[in-house]
Coordinates of C-alpha atoms in Angstrom, one line a residue:
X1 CA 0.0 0.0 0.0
X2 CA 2.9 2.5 0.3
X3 CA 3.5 3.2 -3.2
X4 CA 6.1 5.9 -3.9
X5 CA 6.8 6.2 -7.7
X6 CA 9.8 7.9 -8.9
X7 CA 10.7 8.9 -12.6
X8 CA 13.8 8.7 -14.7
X9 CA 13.9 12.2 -16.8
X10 CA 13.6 10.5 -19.9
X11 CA 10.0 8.4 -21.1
X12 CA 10.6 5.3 -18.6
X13 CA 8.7 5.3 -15.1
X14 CA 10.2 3.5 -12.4
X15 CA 8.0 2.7 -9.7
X16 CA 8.7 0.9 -6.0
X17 CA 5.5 -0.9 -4.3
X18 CA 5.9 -1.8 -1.0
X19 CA 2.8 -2.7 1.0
X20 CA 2.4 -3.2 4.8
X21 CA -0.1 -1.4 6.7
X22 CA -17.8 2.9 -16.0
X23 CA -17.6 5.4 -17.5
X24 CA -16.0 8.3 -19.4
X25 CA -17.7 10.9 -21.0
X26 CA -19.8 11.3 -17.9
X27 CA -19.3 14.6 -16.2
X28 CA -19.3 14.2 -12.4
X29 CA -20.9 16.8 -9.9
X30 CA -19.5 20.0 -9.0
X31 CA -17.5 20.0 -6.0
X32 CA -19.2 20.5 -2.7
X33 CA -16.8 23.2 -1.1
X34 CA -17.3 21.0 1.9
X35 CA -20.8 21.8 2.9
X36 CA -22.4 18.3 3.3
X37 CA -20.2 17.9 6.2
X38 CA -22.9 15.8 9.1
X39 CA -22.2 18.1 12.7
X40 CA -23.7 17.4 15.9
X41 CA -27.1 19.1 14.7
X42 CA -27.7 17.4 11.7
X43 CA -25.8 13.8 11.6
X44 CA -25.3 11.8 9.1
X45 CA -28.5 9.7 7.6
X46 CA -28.0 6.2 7.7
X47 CA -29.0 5.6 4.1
X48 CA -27.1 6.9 1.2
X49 CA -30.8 7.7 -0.7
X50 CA -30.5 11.2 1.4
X51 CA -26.7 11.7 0.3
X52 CA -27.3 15.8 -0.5
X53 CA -24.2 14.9 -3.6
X54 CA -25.8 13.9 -6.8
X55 CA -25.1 10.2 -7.3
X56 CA -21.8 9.6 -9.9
X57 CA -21.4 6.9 -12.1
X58 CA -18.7 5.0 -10.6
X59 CA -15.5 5.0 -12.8
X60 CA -13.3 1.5 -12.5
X61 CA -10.0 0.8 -13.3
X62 CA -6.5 0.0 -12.1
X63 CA -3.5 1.5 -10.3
X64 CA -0.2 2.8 -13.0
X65 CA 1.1 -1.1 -12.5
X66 CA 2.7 -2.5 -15.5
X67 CA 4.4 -5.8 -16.3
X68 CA 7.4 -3.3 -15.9
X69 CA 8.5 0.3 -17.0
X70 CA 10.5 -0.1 -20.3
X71 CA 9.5 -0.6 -23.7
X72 CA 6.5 -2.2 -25.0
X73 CA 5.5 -3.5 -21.2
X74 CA 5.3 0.3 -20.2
X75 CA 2.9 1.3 -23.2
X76 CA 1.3 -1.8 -23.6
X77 CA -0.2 -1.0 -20.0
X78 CA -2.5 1.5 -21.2
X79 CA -4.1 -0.9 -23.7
X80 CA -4.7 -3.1 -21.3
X81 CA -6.2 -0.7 -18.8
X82 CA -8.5 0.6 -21.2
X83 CA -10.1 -3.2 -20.8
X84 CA -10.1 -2.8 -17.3
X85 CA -11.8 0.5 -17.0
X86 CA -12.2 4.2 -17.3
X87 CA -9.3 5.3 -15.3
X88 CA -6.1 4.9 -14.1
X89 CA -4.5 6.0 -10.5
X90 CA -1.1 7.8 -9.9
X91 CA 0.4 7.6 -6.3
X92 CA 3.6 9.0 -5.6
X93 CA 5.3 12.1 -4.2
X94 CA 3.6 15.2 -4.2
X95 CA 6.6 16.8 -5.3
X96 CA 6.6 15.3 -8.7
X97 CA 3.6 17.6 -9.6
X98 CA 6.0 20.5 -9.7
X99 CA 8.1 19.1 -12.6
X100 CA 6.2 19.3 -15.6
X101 CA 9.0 16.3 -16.7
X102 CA 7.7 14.1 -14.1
X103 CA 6.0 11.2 -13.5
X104 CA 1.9 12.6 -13.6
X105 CA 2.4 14.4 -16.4
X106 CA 4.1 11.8 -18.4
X107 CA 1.1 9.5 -17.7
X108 CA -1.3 12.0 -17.7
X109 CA -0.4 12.1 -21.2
X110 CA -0.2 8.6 -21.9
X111 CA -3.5 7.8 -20.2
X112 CA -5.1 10.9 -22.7
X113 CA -3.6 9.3 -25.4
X114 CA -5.4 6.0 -24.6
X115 CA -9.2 7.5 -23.5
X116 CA -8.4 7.0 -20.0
X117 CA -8.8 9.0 -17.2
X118 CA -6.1 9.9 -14.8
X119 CA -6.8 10.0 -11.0
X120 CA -3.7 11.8 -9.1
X121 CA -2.9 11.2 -5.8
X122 CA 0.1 12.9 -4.2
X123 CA 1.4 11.6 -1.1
X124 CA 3.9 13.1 1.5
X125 CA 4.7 11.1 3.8
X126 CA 5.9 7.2 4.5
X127 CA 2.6 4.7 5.5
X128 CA 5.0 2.3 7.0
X129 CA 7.1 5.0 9.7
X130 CA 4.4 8.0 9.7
X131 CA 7.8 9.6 9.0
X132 CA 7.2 13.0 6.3
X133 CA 9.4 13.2 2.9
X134 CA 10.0 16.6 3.6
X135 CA 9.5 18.7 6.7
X136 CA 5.6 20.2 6.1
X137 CA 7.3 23.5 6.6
X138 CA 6.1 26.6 5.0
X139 CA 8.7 26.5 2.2
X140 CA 7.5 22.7 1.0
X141 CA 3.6 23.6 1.5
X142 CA 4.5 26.5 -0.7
X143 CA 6.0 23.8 -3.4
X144 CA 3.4 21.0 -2.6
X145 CA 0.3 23.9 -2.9
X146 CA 2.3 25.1 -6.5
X147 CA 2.5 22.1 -8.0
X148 CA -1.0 21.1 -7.2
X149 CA -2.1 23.8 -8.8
X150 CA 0.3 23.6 -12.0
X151 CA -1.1 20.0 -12.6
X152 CA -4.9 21.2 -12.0
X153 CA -4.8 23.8 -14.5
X154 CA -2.9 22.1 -17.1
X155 CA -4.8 19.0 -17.3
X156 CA -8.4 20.0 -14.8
X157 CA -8.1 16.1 -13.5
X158 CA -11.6 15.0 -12.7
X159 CA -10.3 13.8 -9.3
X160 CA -6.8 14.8 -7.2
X161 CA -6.3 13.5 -4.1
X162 CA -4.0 14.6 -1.7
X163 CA -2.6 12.6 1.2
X164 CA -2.7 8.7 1.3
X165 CA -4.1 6.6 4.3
X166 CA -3.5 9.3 6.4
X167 CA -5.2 8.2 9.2
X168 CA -1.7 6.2 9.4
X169 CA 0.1 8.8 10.0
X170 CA -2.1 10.3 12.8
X171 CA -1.2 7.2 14.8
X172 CA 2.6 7.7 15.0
X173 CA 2.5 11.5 14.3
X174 CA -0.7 13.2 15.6
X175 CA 1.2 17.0 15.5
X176 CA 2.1 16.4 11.5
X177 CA -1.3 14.8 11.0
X178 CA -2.7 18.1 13.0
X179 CA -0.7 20.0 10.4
X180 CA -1.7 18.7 7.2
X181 CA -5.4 19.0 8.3
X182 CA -4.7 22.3 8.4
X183 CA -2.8 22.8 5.0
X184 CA -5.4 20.5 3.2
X185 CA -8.0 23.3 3.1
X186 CA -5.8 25.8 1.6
X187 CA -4.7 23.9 -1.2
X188 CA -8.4 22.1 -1.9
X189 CA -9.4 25.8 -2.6
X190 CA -6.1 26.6 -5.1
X191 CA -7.3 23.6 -7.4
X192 CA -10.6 24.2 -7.5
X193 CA -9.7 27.7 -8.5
X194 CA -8.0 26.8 -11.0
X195 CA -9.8 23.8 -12.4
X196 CA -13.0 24.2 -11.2
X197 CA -15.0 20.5 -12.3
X198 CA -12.0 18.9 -10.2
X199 CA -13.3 16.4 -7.3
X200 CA -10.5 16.9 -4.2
X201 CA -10.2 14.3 -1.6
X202 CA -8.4 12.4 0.6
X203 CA -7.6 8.7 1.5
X204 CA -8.0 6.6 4.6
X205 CA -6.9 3.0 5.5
X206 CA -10.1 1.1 5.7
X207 CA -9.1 -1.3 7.9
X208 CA -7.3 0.3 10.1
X209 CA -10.1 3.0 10.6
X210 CA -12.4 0.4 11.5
X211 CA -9.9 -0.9 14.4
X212 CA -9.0 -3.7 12.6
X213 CA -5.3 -3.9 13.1
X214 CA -4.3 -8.1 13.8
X215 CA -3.9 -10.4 11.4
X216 CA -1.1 -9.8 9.3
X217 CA -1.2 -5.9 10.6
X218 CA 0.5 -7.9 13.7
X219 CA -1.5 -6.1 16.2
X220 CA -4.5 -6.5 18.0
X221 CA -8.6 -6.2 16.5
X222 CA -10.5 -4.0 18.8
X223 CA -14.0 -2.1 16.9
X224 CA -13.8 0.0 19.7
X225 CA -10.4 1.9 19.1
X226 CA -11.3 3.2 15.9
X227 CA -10.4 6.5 14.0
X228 CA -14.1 6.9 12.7
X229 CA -14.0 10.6 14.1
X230 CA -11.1 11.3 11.5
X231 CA -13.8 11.6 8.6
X232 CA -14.7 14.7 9.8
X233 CA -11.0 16.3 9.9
X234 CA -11.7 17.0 6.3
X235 CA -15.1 19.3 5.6
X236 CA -13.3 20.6 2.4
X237 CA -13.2 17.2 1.0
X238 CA -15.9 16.5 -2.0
X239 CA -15.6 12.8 -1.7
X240 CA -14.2 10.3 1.4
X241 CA -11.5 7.7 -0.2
X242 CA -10.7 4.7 0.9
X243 CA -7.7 2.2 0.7
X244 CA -9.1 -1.8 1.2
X245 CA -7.1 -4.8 2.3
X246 CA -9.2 -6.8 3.8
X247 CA -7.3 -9.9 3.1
X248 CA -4.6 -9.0 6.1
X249 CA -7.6 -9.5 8.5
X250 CA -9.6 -12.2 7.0
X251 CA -7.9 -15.6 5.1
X252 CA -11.3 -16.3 3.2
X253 CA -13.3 -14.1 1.4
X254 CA -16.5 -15.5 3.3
X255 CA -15.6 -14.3 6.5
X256 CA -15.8 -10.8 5.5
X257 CA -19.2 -9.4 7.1
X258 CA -22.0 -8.6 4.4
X259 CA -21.9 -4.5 5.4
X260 CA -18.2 -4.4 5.7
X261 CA -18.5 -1.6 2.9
X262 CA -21.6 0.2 4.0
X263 CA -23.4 0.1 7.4
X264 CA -20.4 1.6 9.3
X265 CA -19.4 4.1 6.5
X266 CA -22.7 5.3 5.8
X267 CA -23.0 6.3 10.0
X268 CA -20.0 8.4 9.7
X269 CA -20.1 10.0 7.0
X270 CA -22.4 11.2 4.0
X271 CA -19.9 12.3 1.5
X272 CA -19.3 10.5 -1.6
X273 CA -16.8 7.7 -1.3
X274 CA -14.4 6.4 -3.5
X275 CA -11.9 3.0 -3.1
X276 CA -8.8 3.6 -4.3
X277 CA -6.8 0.8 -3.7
X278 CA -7.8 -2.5 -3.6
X279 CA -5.9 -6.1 -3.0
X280 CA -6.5 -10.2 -2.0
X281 CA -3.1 -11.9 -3.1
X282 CA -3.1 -15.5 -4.5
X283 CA 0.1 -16.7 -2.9
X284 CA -0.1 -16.0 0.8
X285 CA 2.3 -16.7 4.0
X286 CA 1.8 -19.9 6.0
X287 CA -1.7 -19.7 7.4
X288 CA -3.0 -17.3 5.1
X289 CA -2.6 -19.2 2.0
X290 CA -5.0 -18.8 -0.8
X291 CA -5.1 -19.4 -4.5
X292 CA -6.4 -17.6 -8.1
X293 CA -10.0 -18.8 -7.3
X294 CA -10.2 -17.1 -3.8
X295 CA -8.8 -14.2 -5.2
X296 CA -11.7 -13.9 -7.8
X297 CA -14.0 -14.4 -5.1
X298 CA -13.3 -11.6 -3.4
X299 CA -13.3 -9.7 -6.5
X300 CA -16.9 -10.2 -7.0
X301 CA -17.7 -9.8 -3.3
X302 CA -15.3 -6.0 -3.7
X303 CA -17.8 -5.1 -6.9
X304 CA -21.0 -6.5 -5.4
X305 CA -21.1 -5.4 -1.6
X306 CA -19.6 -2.0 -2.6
X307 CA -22.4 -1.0 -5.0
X308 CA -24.7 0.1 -2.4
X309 CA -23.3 3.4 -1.6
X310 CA -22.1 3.8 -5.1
X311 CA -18.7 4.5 -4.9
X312 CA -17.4 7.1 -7.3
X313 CA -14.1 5.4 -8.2
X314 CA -13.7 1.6 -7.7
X315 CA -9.9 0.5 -8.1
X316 CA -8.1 -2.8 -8.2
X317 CA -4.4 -2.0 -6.9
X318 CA -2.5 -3.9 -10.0
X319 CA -3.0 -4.7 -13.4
X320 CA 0.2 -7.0 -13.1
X321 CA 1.8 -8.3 -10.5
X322 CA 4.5 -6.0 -9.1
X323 CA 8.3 -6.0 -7.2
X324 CA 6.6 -5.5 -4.3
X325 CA 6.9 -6.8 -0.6
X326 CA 4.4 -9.7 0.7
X327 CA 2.1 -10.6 0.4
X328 CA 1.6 -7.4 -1.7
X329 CA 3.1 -9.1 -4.2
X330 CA 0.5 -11.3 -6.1
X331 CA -2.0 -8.9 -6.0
X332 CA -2.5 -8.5 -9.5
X333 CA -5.5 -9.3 -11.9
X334 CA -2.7 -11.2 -13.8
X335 CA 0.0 -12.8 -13.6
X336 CA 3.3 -11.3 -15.3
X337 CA 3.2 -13.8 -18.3
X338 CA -1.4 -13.5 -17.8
X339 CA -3.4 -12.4 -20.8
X340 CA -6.2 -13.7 -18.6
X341 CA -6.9 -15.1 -15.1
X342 CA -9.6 -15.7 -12.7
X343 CA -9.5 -12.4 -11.2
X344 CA -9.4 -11.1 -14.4
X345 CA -12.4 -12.3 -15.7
X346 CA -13.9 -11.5 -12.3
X347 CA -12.8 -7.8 -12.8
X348 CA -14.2 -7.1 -16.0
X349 CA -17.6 -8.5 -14.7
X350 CA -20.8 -5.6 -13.9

């Protein structure tokens, strides 16, 4: 889930996974400017019917994960993610937005080129330590809040987000999470400036949120020590997103509860909500082991018990397998050496 992608200056993307902790055409709604916010005199309903957001289509696709990042694999990608879906997802340092070289804008252009649509979401700090790539200083918010901005108005992305599972970074660094809660506001209002039709948002850890942190998390699961307050840090936000892993918790599919992605979600919040990563590997550690078939289970299971709150952006993690740590690491909907696969066929499924 920690996915920091770096770029060579030249046309080849190099991109380091490492995990621990449809339809275009359609215009979404405008942003909300953060005034469907539920406060202590008017909660949030418990049915997404009274959602006060126009209901999206949701768009489907797959992280920037190719079978790898030179040649025909690299371009070949898009091709393929056009089967997949609508759009395509970029994750990686914020401060790549400021060089019009780097790696968004190269596959912004790429992902034009193919009649895809490119989500961006810049991250600033490290899931795995809480610890920040650069000091959130006045100087880098200056640089993060200009790039932003320079990437907004050049392309007017249907969706930005900005921060990744932060709710992981407010438990090892509450005063830097306290910070960025403060800065998001500030730059949510610079895009929409610019590029007004651009959805801004940020990302939570689903599990995690929900107090859900043994398994292969290592910890404990406790419900009751949950971050659920966190979803209301964010006011400015037009849409809640979320990351989804549930296969650290859980070693089947089946034992996933029926509302997992609505009844708890829905009593927090009524935004919009979006899932931006996804995963179930196929190869798992001893005890967790799985298999192609269990994977495509929960693939259907993702698409069906998601569809109730109609999520505005549904995303599978990979297209291909990736260099990434485990169990991370057959996460994919195929295979290296796959033209098709269980999950595959799963995936490309209503």
């Amino acid at each position: 889930m920690n996915r920091n992608t770096l770029i060579t200056l030249a046309v080849v993307v190099v991109i380091a996974v490492a995990g621990a902790y449809a339809l275009l055409g359609r215009t979404p709604a405008p942003p909300s400017g953060g005034n469907d916010t539920p406060t202590g005199e008017n909660p949030p309903p418990t049915g997404s019917d009274n959602n006060p957001t126009p209901v999206q289509p949701t768009f489907r696709g797959v992280s920037l994960s190719p079978r790898s990042y030179t040649g025909n694999d690299f371009t070949d990608f898009f091709v393929k993610a056009r089967q997949a879906g609508d759009i395509i997802t970029w994750s990686g340092d914020w401060a790549e937005l400021s060089d019009p070289k780097g790696a968004p804008y190269v596959v912004a252009q790429l992902a034009r080129a193919n009649d895809l649509r490119l989500v961006v979401i810049a991250q600033f700090f490290t899931q795995g330590t809480g610890e920040l790539l650069r000091p959130l200083n006045d100087t880098t918010k200056q640089s993060y809040r200009e790039g932003a901005v320079a990437f907004a108005g050049e392309y007017e992305p249907l969706y930005m987000g900005l921060g990744i599972e932060i709710n992981a970074l407010h438990e090892v660094n509450p005063a830097d999470y306290a910070a960025f809660k403060a800065f998001f506001p500030e730059v949510a209002k610079a895009v929409r400036e610019v590029s007004p039709g651009t959805r801004v948002f940020t990302v939570f850890q689903l599990e995690r949120l929900r107090g859900l942190r043994g398994g292969l998390f290592g910890g404990g699961n406790d419900p009751t020590v949950n971050d659920w307050a966190l979803l209301g840090d964010f006011p400015d936000t037009d849409l809640l997103a979320f990351t989804t892993y549930p296969c650290i918790i859980y070693k089947d599919p089946s034992d996933i509860p029926s509302d997992y992605y609505t009844a708890e979600i829905e009593q927090h919040t009524y935004k919009p909500i979006a899932y931006t990563e996804a995963g179930w590997f196929r190869v798992g550690p001893a005890g967790w082991e799985s298999s192609a078939e269990e994977q495509a289970r929960f693939i259907a299971l993702y698409i069906d018990k998601t569809k109730p709150l109609e999520p505005e952006l549904l995303v599978w993690s990979f297209l291909y397998d990736q260099e990434a740590a485990e169990p991370f690491a057959s996460m994919g909907l195929l295979g290296k050496d796959d033209s098709s696969s269980p999950a595959w066929e799963a995936w490309l499924k209503p």
